[in-house]
Amino acid sequence: MIVTTKSLFEVAYGRFAVGAYNINNLEQAMGLFRGCVDSKAPFIIQLSKGARSYTEKRMLEAIIRAAEDVFPEAIYAVHLDHGDEKTAMDCIASGVYSSVMIDASHEPYAENVAITRRVVEAAHKKGISVEAEIGQLGGVEEDIKVEEGNANLTNPAEAQKFVKDSGCDSLACAIGTSHGAYKFSGNQALRFDVLAEIQKLLPKFPLVMHGSSSVPQEEVERINAAGGAIKGSKGVDENQFKRASELGVTKVNIDTDGRLVWTRVHREFFRDQPAKFDLRDPGKIFMAEYAKFIAHKNEKLGSAGRLDEVRAHVTKK
Ligand code: G3H
Ligand code: 13P
Ligand code: ZN
């Protein structure tokens, strides 16, 4: 069942966070649905602009629609990740998305508000939720590269004003994370003090944590042992998700970790079985491993086992 992020956050707020997982292909979609059904967790399936253009956006959208029949017990939101205004409007019109992110965080405040407001107006007419962003994460975000030192943490007072001015339904905050596999390479850390301040000024308002992959070192070591060269990577401690959710984080974005699972499975497969060339052999292993990874993440996020209460909430409306 496809639901809005808003309805998921109504159940989650202050208690657990919903995993928002990026997908780019069929195998990721299958592993994600299987892992969430197995762990009885609501979830958010999200597509970036890059994912929409990797093959053809309608192919991924068709997979997501078909998943409603293939996994009738799944409850999930379909979300655009880091959208610009044009892409957000396209997703609002598509009939598949129940949620969009408009990311104009690189614009000056007034422009960010104006763009976000236009998207909110169009989305709300169709019952679609809107995530917006204020402050800037470090790392690579679509085609925008933010140097670590230039990453601006969200200013709590500005966040409070932005929510009021823009009318968005949830807010992505920069609290020290960055996209990709190399977070905290300097002296960065999760800024719970900033998060607590934001929650104080925006009580009960759903917050979003981007750049939340944990970059498991065991995964990285296996990749490197199978010929990879991922050096000096570091992610968010997954044991901190609980504290973040108590401070108002209802959505935790994870993409990089899924890419690491894919890389580990395929590197090890072809290292160990150099004569094989049927893409379905490593594909099957990946889907099973990704499902296991997702179920584990949902446990850490506290979303595992919540499906029945989420179903009761979304069906009573
Ligand atoms: O914010 C970045 C997400 O991980 C999406 O990455 O733009 O390479 O698809 P992508
Ligand atoms: P990671 O790179 O930490 O997986 O973050 C993904 C993300 O924030 C997608 O919007
Ligand atoms: Zn992001």
mmCIF file with all atom_site columns, N, CA, C and O and ligand atoms in Angstrom, residues 81-82 137 141 179 210-211 253, ligand 3:
data_model
loop_
_atom_site.group_PDB
_atom_site.id
_atom_site.type_symbol
_atom_site.label_atom_id
_atom_site.label_alt_id
_atom_site.label_comp_id
_atom_site.label_asym_id
_atom_site.label_entity_id
_atom_site.label_seq_id
_atom_site.pdbx_PDB_ins_code
_atom_site.Cartn_x
_atom_site.Cartn_y
_atom_site.Cartn_z
_atom_site.occupancy
_atom_site.B_iso_or_equiv
_atom_site.pdbx_formal_charge
_atom_site.auth_seq_id
_atom_site.auth_comp_id
_atom_site.auth_asym_id
_atom_site.auth_atom_id
_atom_site.pdbx_PDB_model_num
ATOM   1  N  N  . ASP A 1 81  ? 13.916 12.080 -4.110 1.00 0.00 ? 81  ASP A N  1
ATOM   2  C  CA . ASP A 1 81  ? 15.044 12.492 -3.262 1.00 0.00 ? 81  ASP A CA 1
ATOM   3  C  C  . ASP A 1 81  ? 15.767 13.675 -3.917 1.00 0.00 ? 81  ASP A C  1
ATOM   4  O  O  . ASP A 1 81  ? 16.096 13.608 -5.111 1.00 0.00 ? 81  ASP A O  1
ATOM   5  N  N  . HIS A 1 82  ? 16.010 14.723 -3.186 1.00 0.00 ? 82  HIS A N  1
ATOM   6  C  CA . HIS A 1 82  ? 16.750 15.899 -3.675 1.00 0.00 ? 82  HIS A CA 1
ATOM   7  C  C  . HIS A 1 82  ? 16.234 16.431 -5.020 1.00 0.00 ? 82  HIS A C  1
ATOM   8  O  O  . HIS A 1 82  ? 17.010 16.584 -5.980 1.00 0.00 ? 82  HIS A O  1
ATOM   9  N  N  . LEU A 1 137 ? 24.410 19.949 3.732  1.00 0.00 ? 137 LEU A N  1
ATOM   10 C  CA . LEU A 1 137 ? 25.281 18.841 4.137  1.00 0.00 ? 137 LEU A CA 1
ATOM   11 C  C  . LEU A 1 137 ? 26.595 18.940 3.377  1.00 0.00 ? 137 LEU A C  1
ATOM   12 O  O  . LEU A 1 137 ? 26.642 19.531 2.296  1.00 0.00 ? 137 LEU A O  1
ATOM   13 N  N  . GLU A 1 141 ? 25.959 15.912 -3.550 1.00 0.00 ? 141 GLU A N  1
ATOM   14 C  CA . GLU A 1 141 ? 24.505 15.873 -3.603 1.00 0.00 ? 141 GLU A CA 1
ATOM   15 C  C  . GLU A 1 141 ? 24.137 16.077 -5.054 1.00 0.00 ? 141 GLU A C  1
ATOM   16 O  O  . GLU A 1 141 ? 24.268 17.176 -5.573 1.00 0.00 ? 141 GLU A O  1
ATOM   17 N  N  . HIS A 1 179 ? 26.859 13.204 2.587  1.00 0.00 ? 179 HIS A N  1
ATOM   18 C  CA . HIS A 1 179 ? 26.555 12.093 1.688  1.00 0.00 ? 179 HIS A CA 1
ATOM   19 C  C  . HIS A 1 179 ? 27.824 11.284 1.384  1.00 0.00 ? 179 HIS A C  1
ATOM   20 O  O  . HIS A 1 179 ? 28.926 11.820 1.467  1.00 0.00 ? 179 HIS A O  1
ATOM   21 N  N  . HIS A 1 210 ? 19.636 13.232 6.395  1.00 0.00 ? 210 HIS A N  1
ATOM   22 C  CA . HIS A 1 210 ? 20.288 12.732 5.173  1.00 0.00 ? 210 HIS A CA 1
ATOM   23 C  C  . HIS A 1 210 ? 21.674 12.197 5.542  1.00 0.00 ? 210 HIS A C  1
ATOM   24 O  O  . HIS A 1 210 ? 22.144 12.380 6.659  1.00 0.00 ? 210 HIS A O  1
ATOM   25 N  N  . GLY A 1 211 ? 22.323 11.596 4.552  1.00 0.00 ? 211 GLY A N  1
ATOM   26 C  CA . GLY A 1 211 ? 23.705 11.161 4.754  1.00 0.00 ? 211 GLY A CA 1
ATOM   27 C  C  . GLY A 1 211 ? 23.864 10.235 5.948  1.00 0.00 ? 211 GLY A C  1
ATOM   28 O  O  . GLY A 1 211 ? 24.805 10.380 6.727  1.00 0.00 ? 211 GLY A O  1
ATOM   29 N  N  . ASN A 1 253 ? 17.886 8.700  5.803  1.00 0.00 ? 253 ASN A N  1
ATOM   30 C  CA . ASN A 1 253 ? 18.215 8.383  4.400  1.00 0.00 ? 253 ASN A CA 1
ATOM   31 C  C  . ASN A 1 253 ? 19.453 7.510  4.274  1.00 0.00 ? 253 ASN A C  1
ATOM   32 O  O  . ASN A 1 253 ? 20.528 7.874  4.772  1.00 0.00 ? 253 ASN A O  1
HETATM 33 ZN ZN . ZN  B 2 .   ? 20.413 13.270 0.776  1.00 0.00 ? 3   ZN  B ZN 1
#
